[in-house]
Coordinates of C-alpha atoms in Angstrom, one line a residue:
Chain A
M1 CA 0.0 0.0 0.0
K2 CA 1.0 3.6 -0.3
I3 CA 1.2 6.1 2.6
L4 CA 2.1 9.7 2.5
V5 CA 5.2 10.2 4.7
N6 CA 6.2 13.8 5.4
G7 CA 4.5 14.8 2.2
A8 CA 6.0 12.1 -0.1
W9 CA 4.3 8.9 -1.2
R10 CA 6.0 5.8 0.0
E11 CA 5.3 2.1 -0.6
T12 CA 5.2 0.0 2.5
D13 CA 4.1 -3.5 3.6
A14 CA 4.1 -2.6 7.3
S15 CA 0.7 -3.0 8.9
D16 CA 1.3 -0.8 11.9
L17 CA 3.1 2.5 12.6
A18 CA 6.0 1.0 14.6
A19 CA 6.8 -1.4 11.8
A20 CA 6.5 1.3 9.2
L21 CA 9.0 3.5 11.0
T22 CA 11.6 0.7 11.1
A23 CA 11.0 -0.1 7.4
L24 CA 11.3 3.6 6.5
G25 CA 14.7 3.7 8.2
Y26 CA 14.0 5.7 11.3
G27 CA 15.3 3.0 13.6
E28 CA 16.2 4.4 17.0
A29 CA 15.8 8.1 15.9
V30 CA 14.2 10.5 18.4
V31 CA 11.0 11.3 16.5
A32 CA 7.3 12.1 17.2
T33 CA 4.6 10.8 15.0
A34 CA 1.2 11.9 13.9
L35 CA -1.2 9.8 11.8
N36 CA -3.8 11.6 9.8
G37 CA -3.3 14.6 12.0
E38 CA -3.6 12.8 15.3
F39 CA -0.6 12.4 17.6
V40 CA 0.5 8.8 18.2
A41 CA 2.6 8.3 21.3
T42 CA 5.7 6.0 21.0
G43 CA 4.0 3.4 23.2
S44 CA 0.9 3.3 20.9
R45 CA 2.7 3.0 17.5
A46 CA 2.4 -0.8 17.4
D47 CA -1.3 -0.5 17.9
A48 CA -1.8 2.1 15.2
R49 CA -2.9 0.2 12.1
L50 CA -2.0 1.6 8.7
T51 CA -4.3 1.7 5.7
D52 CA -3.8 2.8 2.1
G53 CA -3.6 6.6 1.7
D54 CA -2.7 7.3 5.4
R55 CA -0.9 10.5 6.1
L56 CA 2.1 10.1 8.4
E57 CA 4.1 12.9 9.9
V58 CA 7.5 12.1 11.4
L59 CA 9.0 15.1 13.2
A60 CA 12.3 15.6 15.1
P61 CA 13.9 18.4 17.1
M62 CA 14.8 21.4 15.0
Q63 CA 16.0 25.0 15.4
G64 CA 13.3 27.3 16.6
G65 CA 12.7 30.8 17.9
Chain B
M1 CA 15.1 35.4 40.6
L2 CA 12.5 34.8 37.9
K3 CA 10.0 32.1 38.6
V4 CA 8.1 30.5 35.7
Y5 CA 5.9 27.5 36.4
E6 CA 7.7 26.6 39.6
T7 CA 11.1 26.8 37.9
E8 CA 13.5 29.5 39.1
L9 CA 15.7 31.1 36.5
R10 CA 18.8 33.3 37.1
S11 CA 19.1 34.5 33.6
R12 CA 16.4 36.7 32.1
L13 CA 17.4 36.0 28.6
L14 CA 15.7 33.2 26.7
L15 CA 17.5 32.5 23.4
G16 CA 16.1 31.1 20.1
T17 CA 18.2 28.5 18.3
S18 CA 17.2 29.4 14.7
R19 CA 19.0 31.2 11.8
Y20 CA 22.6 30.9 13.1
P21 CA 25.4 30.5 10.5
S22 CA 26.5 27.2 11.9
P23 CA 25.9 24.8 14.9
A24 CA 29.3 25.9 16.3
V25 CA 28.2 29.5 16.3
L26 CA 24.9 28.6 17.9
T27 CA 26.8 26.8 20.7
E28 CA 29.1 29.8 21.3
A29 CA 26.1 32.2 21.4
V30 CA 24.2 30.1 23.9
K31 CA 27.2 30.0 26.2
A32 CA 27.9 33.7 25.8
S33 CA 24.3 34.6 26.5
R34 CA 24.3 32.6 29.8
A35 CA 20.7 31.7 28.9
E36 CA 19.2 28.8 30.8
V37 CA 16.3 28.3 28.4
V38 CA 16.5 28.0 24.6
T39 CA 13.6 27.6 22.2
V40 CA 13.3 24.7 19.8
S41 CA 10.8 23.4 17.3
L42 CA 9.7 20.2 15.6
R43 CA 10.1 19.7 11.8
R44 CA 9.9 16.9 9.4
E45 CA 12.8 14.4 9.7
S46 CA 14.3 12.7 6.8
S47 CA 15.3 9.1 7.6
G48 CA 18.4 9.6 5.4
E49 CA 19.8 13.0 6.6
R50 CA 18.5 12.8 10.2
A51 CA 19.3 16.5 10.7
G52 CA 17.1 16.7 13.8
Q53 CA 19.1 14.0 15.6
G54 CA 22.3 16.0 15.1
F55 CA 20.7 19.2 16.3
W56 CA 19.2 17.5 19.4
G57 CA 22.6 16.2 20.3
I58 CA 24.0 19.7 20.3
I59 CA 21.2 21.1 22.5
R60 CA 21.5 18.3 25.0
E61 CA 25.2 18.9 25.3
L62 CA 24.6 22.5 26.2
G63 CA 22.7 21.3 29.3
V64 CA 20.0 24.0 29.0
R65 CA 16.3 23.8 29.5
V66 CA 14.2 23.7 26.3
L67 CA 11.1 25.6 25.5
P68 CA 9.5 23.9 22.4
N69 CA 7.3 26.1 20.2
T70 CA 4.4 25.5 17.9
A71 CA 5.8 27.9 15.3
G72 CA 4.1 28.0 12.0
C73 CA 0.8 26.5 13.3
H74 CA -2.2 28.4 11.9
S75 CA -5.0 26.4 13.5
V76 CA -5.8 25.2 17.0
K77 CA -5.8 21.6 15.8
E78 CA -2.3 22.0 14.4
A79 CA -1.0 23.7 17.5
L80 CA -2.5 21.0 19.8
T81 CA -1.0 18.1 17.9
T82 CA 2.4 19.8 17.7
A83 CA 2.3 20.5 21.4
Q84 CA 1.6 16.8 22.1
M85 CA 4.4 15.7 19.8
A86 CA 6.8 18.2 21.5
R87 CA 5.9 17.0 25.0
E88 CA 7.0 13.5 24.0
V89 CA 10.1 14.3 22.1
F90 CA 11.5 17.0 24.5
A91 CA 10.2 15.4 27.7
T92 CA 8.8 18.7 29.0
S93 CA 5.4 20.1 29.8
W94 CA 6.5 23.6 28.7
I95 CA 5.2 24.8 25.4
K96 CA 5.6 28.2 23.7
L97 CA 2.2 28.4 22.1
E98 CA 2.0 30.1 18.8
V99 CA -1.2 30.2 16.7
I100 CA -0.4 32.5 13.8
G101 CA -3.3 34.5 12.3
E102 CA -1.7 36.6 9.7
D103 CA 1.4 35.9 7.5
D104 CA 2.8 39.4 6.9
T105 CA 3.1 40.3 10.5
L106 CA 3.0 36.8 12.0
Q107 CA 0.5 38.3 14.3
P108 CA -1.0 35.7 16.7
D109 CA -4.6 34.6 16.1
V110 CA -5.6 35.5 19.7
F111 CA -9.0 33.7 19.5
G112 CA -7.3 30.4 18.5
L113 CA -4.6 31.1 21.0
V114 CA -7.0 31.3 24.0
E115 CA -8.8 28.2 22.8
A116 CA -5.6 26.2 22.5
A117 CA -4.2 27.5 25.7
R118 CA -7.3 26.4 27.6
I119 CA -7.2 22.9 26.2
L120 CA -3.4 22.5 26.7
S121 CA -3.5 23.9 30.3
A122 CA -6.3 21.4 31.2
D123 CA -4.1 18.7 29.7
G124 CA -1.2 19.5 32.0
F125 CA 0.9 21.7 29.8
D126 CA 2.7 24.8 31.1
V127 CA 1.7 27.2 28.4
F128 CA 3.8 30.2 27.4
P129 CA 1.4 32.0 24.9
Y130 CA 2.9 34.2 22.2
T131 CA 0.4 37.1 22.3
T132 CA -0.1 40.8 21.7
E133 CA -0.2 43.5 24.4
D134 CA -4.0 43.4 24.4
L135 CA -5.2 43.5 28.0
V136 CA -8.4 41.6 27.4
V137 CA -6.7 38.8 25.6
A138 CA -4.1 38.6 28.4
D139 CA -6.9 38.3 30.9
K140 CA -8.5 35.5 28.9
L141 CA -5.2 33.7 28.6
L142 CA -4.8 33.8 32.4
E143 CA -8.3 32.7 32.9
A144 CA -7.6 29.8 30.5
G145 CA -4.8 28.6 32.8
C146 CA -1.6 30.4 31.6
R147 CA 0.6 31.6 34.4
V148 CA 3.1 33.4 32.1
L149 CA 2.5 35.7 29.1
M150 CA 4.7 36.4 26.2
P151 CA 3.6 39.7 24.5
W152 CA 5.3 40.7 21.3
G153 CA 7.6 43.7 21.2
A154 CA 7.2 43.9 17.4
P155 CA 6.6 41.4 14.6
I156 CA 8.9 38.3 14.7
G157 CA 12.3 39.0 13.1
S158 CA 11.6 42.7 12.5
G159 CA 14.1 44.0 15.0
R160 CA 12.0 47.1 15.6
G161 CA 12.0 47.0 19.4
L162 CA 9.0 47.8 21.6
N163 CA 6.4 49.0 19.0
N164 CA 3.6 49.9 21.4
L165 CA 5.1 51.4 24.5
F166 CA 1.8 52.6 25.8
G167 CA 0.2 49.2 25.4
L168 CA 3.1 47.3 26.9
K169 CA 3.3 49.6 29.9
A170 CA -0.5 49.2 30.5
L171 CA 0.0 45.4 30.3
R172 CA 2.8 45.5 32.9
A173 CA 0.7 47.8 35.2
H174 CA -2.4 45.6 34.9
F175 CA -0.7 42.3 35.7
P176 CA 2.1 43.2 38.2
D177 CA 2.4 39.7 39.4
V178 CA 2.3 37.7 36.2
P179 CA 5.7 36.9 34.6
L180 CA 5.8 38.8 31.3
I181 CA 8.4 37.8 28.8
I182 CA 8.8 40.1 25.7
D183 CA 8.9 37.7 22.8
A184 CA 9.7 38.9 19.3
G185 CA 10.9 42.1 17.6
I186 CA 13.9 42.9 19.8
G187 CA 16.7 44.2 17.5
V188 CA 19.5 45.6 19.7
P189 CA 20.5 45.4 23.3
S190 CA 19.0 48.8 24.1
H191 CA 15.6 47.4 23.2
A192 CA 16.1 44.6 25.8
A193 CA 17.3 47.0 28.4
Q194 CA 14.3 49.2 27.8
A195 CA 12.0 46.2 28.3
M196 CA 13.7 45.4 31.6
E197 CA 13.6 49.1 32.7
L198 CA 9.8 49.0 32.2
G199 CA 9.6 46.1 34.5
F200 CA 9.2 43.2 32.2
D201 CA 10.5 39.9 33.6
A202 CA 12.5 38.5 30.7
V203 CA 13.1 38.7 27.0
L204 CA 13.2 36.1 24.3
I205 CA 15.7 36.9 21.5
N206 CA 16.6 35.0 18.4
T207 CA 17.2 36.8 15.1
A208 CA 19.0 39.8 16.8
V209 CA 21.7 37.4 18.0
A210 CA 21.7 34.8 15.2
Q211 CA 21.9 37.4 12.4
A212 CA 24.5 39.7 14.1
R213 CA 27.9 39.8 12.4
H214 CA 29.3 38.2 15.6
P215 CA 26.5 36.3 17.3
A216 CA 28.4 35.2 20.4
Q217 CA 29.5 38.8 21.0
M218 CA 26.0 40.1 20.5
A219 CA 24.7 37.4 22.9
A220 CA 27.1 38.7 25.6
A221 CA 26.0 42.3 24.8
F222 CA 22.3 41.3 25.3
A223 CA 23.2 39.6 28.6
Q224 CA 24.8 42.8 29.9
A225 CA 21.9 45.0 28.7
L226 CA 19.4 42.8 30.5
E227 CA 21.4 43.0 33.7
A228 CA 21.7 46.8 33.4
G229 CA 18.0 47.2 32.6
R230 CA 16.9 45.0 35.4
A231 CA 19.2 46.8 37.9
A232 CA 17.8 50.1 36.7
H233 CA 14.2 48.9 37.2
L234 CA 15.0 47.9 40.7
A235 CA 16.7 51.2 41.4
G236 CA 13.6 53.1 40.3
P237 CA 14.1 55.4 37.3
M238 CA 13.3 59.1 37.6
E239 CA 10.2 60.6 36.1
P240 CA 10.8 62.3 32.8
R241 CA 9.8 66.0 32.6
D242 CA 9.3 68.4 29.7
M243 CA 11.4 71.4 30.8
A244 CA 15.0 71.6 32.0
A245 CA 15.9 71.4 35.6
P246 CA 19.5 72.4 36.5
S247 CA 21.4 69.6 38.1
T248 CA 24.0 72.0 39.6
P249 CA 22.6 74.1 42.5
A250 CA 22.0 77.7 41.7
I251 CA 22.6 78.7 45.4
G252 CA 26.1 79.9 46.0
K253 CA 26.8 80.6 42.4
A254 CA 29.5 83.4 42.0
F255 CA 28.5 86.7 40.5
L256 CA 31.0 87.2 37.7
G257 CA 29.0 89.4 35.3

């Protein structure tokens, strides 16, 4: 299936968010995730099922004012 | 000492981490500023570059407290989701809440701001709202649960100083016990000193330091200005007057005409 990751379409076989992050190469990176605009805490990623067309945001610390 | 949400801070300078020429210059500037709090944000992370991981490593090494922002959020929903994500990543309940209402001035959408502040405060966040000097909005933010306010001096990144002195003085006078941190628009150390002389509790500075020719030198200059301004406030400045008043006594002056 295809999911939109940070604005770019990506192909994935992962059925949940935790598996998708690993497959996408985020590994142990410190990131926060939101699925279809809703925050998904680290501990809930394995329970967050993915479906075709989902919008995933993967954010990390960045410079800010 | 400045107390914000049960945390005592010795430094009255909060420093932004954006727009520095390099990570090394950022590190130097934070050290020179003696800031104990720096602002940070969340942005999309590429699994290849992992720029955010490198940045986060630099900040952690500095050993400062972080104040994550919701910069760039234009809706309550966006700000709420960003705040939740920031709380997890940065492991802090502090959030500098920005809900932007207008793109040319980056003026806050104060209606959305109050709504988001209420929801986040109820959810256990310590909200630092980026607001205007509007007294009624300030009152609504306090009622919503905020215990700190961050009124703008001038539009973000404009370097124009304290744009509405009358409004800012009125805000200070109306809320003598609420920590007020001037956020945005400070351009040079004299602006920061002025804010402190007026009795504001702290100043958040980013562009004025980051875009200076020598950021670390400018950071140190701001730290000195804040100390001078704070000391002047505590010393009680004189009242200005319209006409001259000789400072040298007229009594005993020799007649030499």
